Coordinates of C-alpha atoms in Angstrom, one line a residue:
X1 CA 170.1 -193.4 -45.9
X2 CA 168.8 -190.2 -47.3
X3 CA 165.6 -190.1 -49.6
X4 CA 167.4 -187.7 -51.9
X5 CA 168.4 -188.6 -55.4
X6 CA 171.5 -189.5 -55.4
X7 CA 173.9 -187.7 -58.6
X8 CA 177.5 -188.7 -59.4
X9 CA 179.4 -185.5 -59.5
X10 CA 183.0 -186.7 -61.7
X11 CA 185.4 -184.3 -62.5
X12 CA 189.8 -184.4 -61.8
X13 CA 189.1 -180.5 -60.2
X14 CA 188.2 -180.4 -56.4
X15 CA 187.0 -177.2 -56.7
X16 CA 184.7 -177.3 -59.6
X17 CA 183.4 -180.9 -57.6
X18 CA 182.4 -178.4 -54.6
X19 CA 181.0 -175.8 -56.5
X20 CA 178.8 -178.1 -58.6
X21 CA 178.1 -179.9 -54.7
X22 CA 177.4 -176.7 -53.2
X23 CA 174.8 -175.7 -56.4
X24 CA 172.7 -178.9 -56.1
X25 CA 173.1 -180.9 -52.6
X26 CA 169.9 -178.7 -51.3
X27 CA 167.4 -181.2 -53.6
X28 CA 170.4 -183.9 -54.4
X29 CA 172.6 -186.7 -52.4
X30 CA 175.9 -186.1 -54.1
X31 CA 178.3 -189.2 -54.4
X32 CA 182.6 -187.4 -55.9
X33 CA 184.6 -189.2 -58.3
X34 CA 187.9 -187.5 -59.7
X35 CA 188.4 -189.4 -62.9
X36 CA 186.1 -191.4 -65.0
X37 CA 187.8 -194.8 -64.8
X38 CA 186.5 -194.4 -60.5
X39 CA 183.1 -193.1 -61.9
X40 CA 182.5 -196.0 -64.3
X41 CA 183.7 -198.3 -61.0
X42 CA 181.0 -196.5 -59.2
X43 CA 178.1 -196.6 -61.5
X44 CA 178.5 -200.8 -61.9
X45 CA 178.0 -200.9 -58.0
X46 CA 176.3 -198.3 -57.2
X47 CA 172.6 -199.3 -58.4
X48 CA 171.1 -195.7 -56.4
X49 CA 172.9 -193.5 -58.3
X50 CA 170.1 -191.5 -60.6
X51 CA 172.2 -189.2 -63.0
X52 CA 176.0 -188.2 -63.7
X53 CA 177.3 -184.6 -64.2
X54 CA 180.7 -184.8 -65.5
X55 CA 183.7 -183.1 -67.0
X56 CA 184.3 -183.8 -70.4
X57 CA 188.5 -183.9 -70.0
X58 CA 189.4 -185.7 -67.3
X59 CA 192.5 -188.9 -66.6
X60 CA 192.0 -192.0 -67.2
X61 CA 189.1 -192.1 -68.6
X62 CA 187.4 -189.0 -70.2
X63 CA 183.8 -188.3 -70.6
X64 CA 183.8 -189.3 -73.9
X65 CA 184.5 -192.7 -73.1
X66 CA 182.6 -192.5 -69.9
X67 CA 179.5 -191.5 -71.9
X68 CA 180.1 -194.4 -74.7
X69 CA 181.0 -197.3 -72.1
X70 CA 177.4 -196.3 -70.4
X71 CA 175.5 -196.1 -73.7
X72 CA 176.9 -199.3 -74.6
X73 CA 176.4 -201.2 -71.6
X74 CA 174.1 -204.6 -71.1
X75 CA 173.1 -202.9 -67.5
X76 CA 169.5 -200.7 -69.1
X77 CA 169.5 -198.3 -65.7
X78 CA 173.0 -197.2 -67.3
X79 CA 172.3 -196.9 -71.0
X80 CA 169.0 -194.7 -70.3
X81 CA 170.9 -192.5 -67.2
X82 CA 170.9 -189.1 -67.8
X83 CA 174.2 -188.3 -68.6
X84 CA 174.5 -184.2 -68.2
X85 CA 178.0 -182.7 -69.8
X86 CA 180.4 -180.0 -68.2
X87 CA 181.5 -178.2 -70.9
X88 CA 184.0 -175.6 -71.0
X89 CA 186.4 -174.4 -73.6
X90 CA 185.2 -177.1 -76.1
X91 CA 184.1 -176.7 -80.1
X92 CA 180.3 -176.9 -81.7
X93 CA 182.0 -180.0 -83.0
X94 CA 183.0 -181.6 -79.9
X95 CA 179.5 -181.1 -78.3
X96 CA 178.4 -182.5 -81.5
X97 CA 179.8 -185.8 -80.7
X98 CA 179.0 -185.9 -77.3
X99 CA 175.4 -185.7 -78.8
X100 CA 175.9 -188.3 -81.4
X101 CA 177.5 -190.5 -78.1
X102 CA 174.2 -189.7 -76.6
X103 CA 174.6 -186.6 -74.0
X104 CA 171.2 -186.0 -72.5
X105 CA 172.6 -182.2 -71.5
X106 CA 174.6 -180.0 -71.3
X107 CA 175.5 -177.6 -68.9
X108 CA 178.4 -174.6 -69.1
X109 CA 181.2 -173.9 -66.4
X110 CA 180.0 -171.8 -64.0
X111 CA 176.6 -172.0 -64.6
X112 CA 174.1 -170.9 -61.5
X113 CA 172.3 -173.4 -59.1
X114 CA 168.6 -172.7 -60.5
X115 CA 170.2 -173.8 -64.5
X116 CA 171.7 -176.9 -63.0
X117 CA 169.0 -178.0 -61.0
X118 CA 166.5 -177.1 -63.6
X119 CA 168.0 -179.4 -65.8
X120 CA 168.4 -182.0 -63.5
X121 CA 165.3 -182.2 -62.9
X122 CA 164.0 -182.0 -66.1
X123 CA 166.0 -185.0 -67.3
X124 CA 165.1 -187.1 -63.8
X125 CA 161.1 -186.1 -64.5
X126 CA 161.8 -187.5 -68.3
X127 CA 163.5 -190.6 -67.1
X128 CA 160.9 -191.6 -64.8
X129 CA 157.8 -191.0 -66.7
X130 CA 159.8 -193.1 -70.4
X131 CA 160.8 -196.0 -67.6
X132 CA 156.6 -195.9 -66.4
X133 CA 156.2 -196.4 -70.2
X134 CA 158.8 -198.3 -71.0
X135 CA 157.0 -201.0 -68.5
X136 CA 154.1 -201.1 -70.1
X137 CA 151.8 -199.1 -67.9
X138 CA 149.2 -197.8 -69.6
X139 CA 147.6 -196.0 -67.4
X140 CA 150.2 -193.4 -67.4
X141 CA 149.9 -192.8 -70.9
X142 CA 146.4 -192.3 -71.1
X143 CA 143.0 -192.1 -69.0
X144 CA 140.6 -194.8 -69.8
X145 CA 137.5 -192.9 -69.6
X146 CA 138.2 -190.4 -71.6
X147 CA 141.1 -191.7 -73.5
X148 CA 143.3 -188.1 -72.9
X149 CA 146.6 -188.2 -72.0
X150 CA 146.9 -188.3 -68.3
X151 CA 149.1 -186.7 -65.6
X152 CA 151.8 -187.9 -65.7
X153 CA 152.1 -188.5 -69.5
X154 CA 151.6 -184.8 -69.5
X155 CA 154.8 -184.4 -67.5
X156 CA 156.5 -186.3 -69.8
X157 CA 155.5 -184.3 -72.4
X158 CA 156.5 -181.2 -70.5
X159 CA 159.7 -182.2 -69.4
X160 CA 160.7 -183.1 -72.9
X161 CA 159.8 -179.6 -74.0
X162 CA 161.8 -178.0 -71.0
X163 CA 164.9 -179.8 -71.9
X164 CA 164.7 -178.7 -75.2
X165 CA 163.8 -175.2 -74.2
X166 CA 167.2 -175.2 -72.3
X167 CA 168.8 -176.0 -75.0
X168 CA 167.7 -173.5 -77.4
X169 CA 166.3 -170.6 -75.3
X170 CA 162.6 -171.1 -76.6
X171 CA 159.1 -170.6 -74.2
X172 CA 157.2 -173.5 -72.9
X173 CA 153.6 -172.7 -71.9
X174 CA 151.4 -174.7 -70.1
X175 CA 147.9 -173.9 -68.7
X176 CA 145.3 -175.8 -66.9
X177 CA 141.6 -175.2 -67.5
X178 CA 139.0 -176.5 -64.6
X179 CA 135.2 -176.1 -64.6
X180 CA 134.1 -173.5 -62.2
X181 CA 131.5 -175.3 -59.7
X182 CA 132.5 -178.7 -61.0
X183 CA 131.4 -180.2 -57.5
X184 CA 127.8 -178.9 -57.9
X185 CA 127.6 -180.1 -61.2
X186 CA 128.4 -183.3 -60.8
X187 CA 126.1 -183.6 -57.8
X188 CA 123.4 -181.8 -60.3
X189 CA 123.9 -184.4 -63.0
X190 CA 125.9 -187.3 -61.2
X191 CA 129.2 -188.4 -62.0
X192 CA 129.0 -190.0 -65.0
X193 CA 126.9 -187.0 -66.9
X194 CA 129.2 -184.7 -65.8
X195 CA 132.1 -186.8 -67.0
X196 CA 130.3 -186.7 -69.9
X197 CA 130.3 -182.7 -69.9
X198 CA 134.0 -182.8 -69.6
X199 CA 134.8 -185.2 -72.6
X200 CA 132.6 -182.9 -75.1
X201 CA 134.4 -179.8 -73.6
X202 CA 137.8 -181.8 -74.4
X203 CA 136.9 -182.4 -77.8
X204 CA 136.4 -179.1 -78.6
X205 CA 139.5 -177.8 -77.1
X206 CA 141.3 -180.6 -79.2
X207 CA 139.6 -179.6 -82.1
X208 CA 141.6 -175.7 -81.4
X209 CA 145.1 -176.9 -80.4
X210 CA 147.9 -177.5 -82.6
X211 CA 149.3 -180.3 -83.9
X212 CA 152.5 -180.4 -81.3
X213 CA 150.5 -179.5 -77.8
X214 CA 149.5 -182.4 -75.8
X215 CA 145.9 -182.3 -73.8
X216 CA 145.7 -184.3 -70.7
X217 CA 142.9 -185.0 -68.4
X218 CA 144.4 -184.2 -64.7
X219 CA 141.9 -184.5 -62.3
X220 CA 138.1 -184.2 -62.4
X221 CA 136.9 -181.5 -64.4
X222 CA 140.4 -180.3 -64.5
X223 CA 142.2 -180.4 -68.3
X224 CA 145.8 -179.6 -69.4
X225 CA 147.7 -178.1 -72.5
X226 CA 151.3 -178.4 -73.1
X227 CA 152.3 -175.8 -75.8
X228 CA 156.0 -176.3 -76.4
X229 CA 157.2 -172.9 -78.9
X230 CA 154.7 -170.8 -77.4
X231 CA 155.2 -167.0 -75.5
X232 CA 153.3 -166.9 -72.6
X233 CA 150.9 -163.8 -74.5
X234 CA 149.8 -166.4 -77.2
X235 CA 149.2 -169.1 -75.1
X236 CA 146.5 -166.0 -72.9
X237 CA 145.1 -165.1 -76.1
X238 CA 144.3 -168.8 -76.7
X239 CA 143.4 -169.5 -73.1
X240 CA 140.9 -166.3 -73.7
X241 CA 139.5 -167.8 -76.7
X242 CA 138.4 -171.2 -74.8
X243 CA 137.2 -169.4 -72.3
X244 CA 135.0 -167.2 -74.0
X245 CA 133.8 -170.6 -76.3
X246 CA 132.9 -172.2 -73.1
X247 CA 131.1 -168.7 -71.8
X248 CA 128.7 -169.2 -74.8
X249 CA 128.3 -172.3 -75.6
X250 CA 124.7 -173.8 -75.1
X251 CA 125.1 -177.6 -73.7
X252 CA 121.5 -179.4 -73.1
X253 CA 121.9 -182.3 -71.0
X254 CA 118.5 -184.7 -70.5
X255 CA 116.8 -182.1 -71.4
X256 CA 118.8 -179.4 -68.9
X257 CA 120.2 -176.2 -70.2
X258 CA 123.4 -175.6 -68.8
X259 CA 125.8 -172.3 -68.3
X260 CA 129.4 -173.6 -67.4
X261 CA 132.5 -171.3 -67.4
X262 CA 136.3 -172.4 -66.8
X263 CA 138.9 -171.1 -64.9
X264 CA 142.1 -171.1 -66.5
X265 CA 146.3 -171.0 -65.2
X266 CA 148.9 -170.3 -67.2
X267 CA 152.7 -170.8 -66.3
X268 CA 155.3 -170.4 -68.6
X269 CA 159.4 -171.1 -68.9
X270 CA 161.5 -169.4 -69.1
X271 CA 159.1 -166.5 -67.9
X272 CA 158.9 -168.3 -64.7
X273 CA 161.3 -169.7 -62.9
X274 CA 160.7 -173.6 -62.0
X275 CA 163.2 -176.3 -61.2
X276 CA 161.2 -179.4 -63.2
X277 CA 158.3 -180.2 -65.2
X278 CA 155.7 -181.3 -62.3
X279 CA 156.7 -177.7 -61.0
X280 CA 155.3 -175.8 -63.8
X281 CA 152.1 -178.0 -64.3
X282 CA 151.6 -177.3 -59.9
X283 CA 152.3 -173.2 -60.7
X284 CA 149.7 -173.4 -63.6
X285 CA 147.4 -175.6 -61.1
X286 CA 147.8 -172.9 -58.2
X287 CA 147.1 -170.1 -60.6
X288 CA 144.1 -171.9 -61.8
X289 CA 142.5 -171.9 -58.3
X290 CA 142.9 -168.5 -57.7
X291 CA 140.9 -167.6 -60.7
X292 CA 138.6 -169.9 -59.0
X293 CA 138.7 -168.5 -55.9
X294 CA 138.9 -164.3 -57.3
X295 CA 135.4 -165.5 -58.6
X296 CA 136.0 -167.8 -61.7
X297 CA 135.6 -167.1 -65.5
X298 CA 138.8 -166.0 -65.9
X299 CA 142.5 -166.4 -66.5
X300 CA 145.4 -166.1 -64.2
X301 CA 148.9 -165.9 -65.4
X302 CA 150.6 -164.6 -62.8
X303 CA 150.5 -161.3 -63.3
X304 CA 152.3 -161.1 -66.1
X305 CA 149.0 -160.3 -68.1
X306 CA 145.6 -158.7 -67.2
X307 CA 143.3 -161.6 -65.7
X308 CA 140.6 -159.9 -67.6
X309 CA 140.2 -158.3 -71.2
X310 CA 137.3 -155.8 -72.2
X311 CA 134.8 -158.4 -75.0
X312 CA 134.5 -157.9 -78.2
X313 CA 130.9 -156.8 -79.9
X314 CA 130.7 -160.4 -81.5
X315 CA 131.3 -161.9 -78.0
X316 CA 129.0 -159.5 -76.7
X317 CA 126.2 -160.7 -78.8
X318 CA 126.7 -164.6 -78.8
X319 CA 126.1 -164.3 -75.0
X320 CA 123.2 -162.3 -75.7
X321 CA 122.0 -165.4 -78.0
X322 CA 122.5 -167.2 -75.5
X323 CA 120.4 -165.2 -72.9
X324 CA 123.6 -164.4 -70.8
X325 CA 123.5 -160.5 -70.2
X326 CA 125.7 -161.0 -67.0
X327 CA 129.0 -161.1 -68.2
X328 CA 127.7 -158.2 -71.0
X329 CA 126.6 -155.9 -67.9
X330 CA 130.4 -154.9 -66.7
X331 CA 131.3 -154.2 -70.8
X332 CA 128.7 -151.5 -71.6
X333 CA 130.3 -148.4 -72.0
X334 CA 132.8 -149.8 -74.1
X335 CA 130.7 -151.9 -76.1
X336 CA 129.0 -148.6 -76.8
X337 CA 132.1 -146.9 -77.7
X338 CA 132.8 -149.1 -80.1
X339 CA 129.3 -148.8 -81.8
X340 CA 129.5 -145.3 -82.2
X341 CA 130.8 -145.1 -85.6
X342 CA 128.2 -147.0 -86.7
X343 CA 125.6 -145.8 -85.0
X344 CA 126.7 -142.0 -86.6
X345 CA 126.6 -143.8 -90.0
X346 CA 123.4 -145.7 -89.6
X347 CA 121.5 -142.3 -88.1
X348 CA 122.9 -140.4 -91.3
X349 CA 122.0 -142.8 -94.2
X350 CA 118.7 -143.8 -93.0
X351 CA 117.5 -140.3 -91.2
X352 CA 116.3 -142.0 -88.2
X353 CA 117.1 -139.4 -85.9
X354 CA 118.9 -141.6 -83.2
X355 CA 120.6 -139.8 -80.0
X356 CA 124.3 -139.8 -81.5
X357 CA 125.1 -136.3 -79.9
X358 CA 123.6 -137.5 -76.4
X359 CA 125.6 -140.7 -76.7
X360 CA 128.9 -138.9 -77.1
X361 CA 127.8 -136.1 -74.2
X362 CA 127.3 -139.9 -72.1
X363 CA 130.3 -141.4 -73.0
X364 CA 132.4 -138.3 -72.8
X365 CA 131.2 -137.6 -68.9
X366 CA 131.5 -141.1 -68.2
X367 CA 134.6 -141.0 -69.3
X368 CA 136.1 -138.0 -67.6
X369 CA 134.7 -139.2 -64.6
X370 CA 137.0 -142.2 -64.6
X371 CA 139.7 -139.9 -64.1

């Protein structure tokens, strides 16, 4: 038997069967039926069948009644199976009551193998993580020591959000955040201090995110945030406003001072390309560890944005406050570029004779030697 998933593929055309075989049965074990009397025949016996993807006008049985005999069954696998539509030639109003009948998808005629796996796996991802709730495991809603939504709650979360995105053609972004050097920390303070560490950081990133992301705890030190509705631009801009928090905050711990930065990954549908909801929280995990490993205190998004951003003169000063001139050091010239104006207007009003014209003779070779 293969480990594969196992879909039923129904429709009364052989050739849109193969083509629909042919798009999935790399990731898939695909079980044919041609009408939907011989798929509902199928689906009573066949308890390893995961999900149907099926023609809406067929003999027999159509998938109307196909859908509606599942929904209404006693059998719980078959009223919670993803049930993904073919649909062709058919009105807003027809896909309307295939909704209503409880469709979990739906996917055009013709459509490409990364769109039909993607939802396929999105719906599979969704099922399994509401049937770990559904049976009252806890654990997978939410970590007990810090009482954030865990892992797999998380995909949930994100696979909900892709489905939808399919749907409607809106971004989901997702980014993971980890402390840089977690492992000497936590031998620094010990396990539980750190913990500790990482549950204040969590509040305050709870206490920026909107009302619809979801922030899970994934591993240790390592946070997430779902952000269904959100360009992969606005979720940087965020990820650069935590990161720049973290950069000056001022944590005391028994008495310790400490300086912690984060490393942060971004991923993003439809902006990249990934078949399921796990996928997307691994790409946004990779990119994570190669801000990590290109030196940490930054964010990675693939390339699709600078990993770094020139500070602002507010930034600038706070990690002055807090006696961090390192991450100042790289930022001079700019910073004094932008105090320029100020500095004209301050040596005019008050007569204090500062070296404006030498500072613009400085800035002007340095930046001419940049070319």
């Amino acid at each position: 038997m293969s480990d594969l998933p196992r879909v039923l593929v129904v429709d009364d055309s052989r050739l849109v069967r193969a083509s629909l075989v042919q798009h999935i049965r790399s990731q898939y074990e695909v079980r044919e039926e041609a009408d939907g009397d011989a798929a509902w025949q199928t689906l009573v016996l066949d308890q390893s069948i995961r999900a149907v993807v099926s023609d809406l006008q067929m003999p027999k049985m159509n998938g109307y009644e196909l859908l509606e005999r599942l929904r209404s069954s006693r059998l719980r696998r078959l009223q919670q199976m993803p049930f993904i539509l073919v649909s062709g030639e058919e009105t807003e109003e027809e896909r309307g009551k295939a909704r209503g009948l409880g469709a979990s998808d739906f996917i055009t005629k013709g459509s490409g193998a990364i769109e039909i796996l993607t939802r396929l796996g999105n719906l599979l991802a969704l099922q399994q993580a509401q049937e770990n709730l559904d049976n009252g495991r806890e654990q997978m809603v939410q970590n007990p020591a810090t009482g954030l939504f865990t892992r797999k709650y998380l995909e949930l979360q994100a696979a909900q959000a892709l489905s939808h995105s399919a749907r409607h053609g809106i971004d989901v972004s997702l980014m993971v955040l980890g402390f840089d050097g977690y492992g000497e920390l936590s031998r620094r303070l010990g396990p539980q201090l750190a913990e500790e560490v990482g549950n204040r950081f969590a509040r305050m990133l709870a206490g920026k995110m909107r009302q619809e992301d979801s922030l899970g705890h994934v591993a240790e030190g390592q946070f997430a945030v779902v952000s269904p509705g959100t360009a992969p631009n606005y979720c940087a801009s965020f990820a650069e406003r935590v990161r720049q928090a973290v950069e000056v905050s001022r944590l005391s711990v028994q008495g310790q001072s400490l300086a912690l930065t984060v490393s942060i990954g971004l991923a993003s549908v439809p902006t990249d390309v990934v078949s399921s909801a796990g996928a997307l929280l691994d790409l946004a995990t990779q990119r994570m560890q190669q801000a990590m490993q290109a030196g940490g205190n930054r964010t990675e998004a693939g390339g699709s944005l600078p990993a770094t951003r020139p500070i602002s003169l507010q930034h600038a000063l706070e990690l002055l406050r807090a006696n961090r001139q390192g991450p100042v050091l790289p930022h001079l010239d700019a910073l004094l570029a932008q105090l320029l104006p100020l500095l004209s207007l301050i040596d005019e009003k008050l007569d204090l004779t500062l070296p404006v014209a030498e500072i613009e003779r400085y800035l002007e070779e340095r930046k001419a030697g940049q070319k």
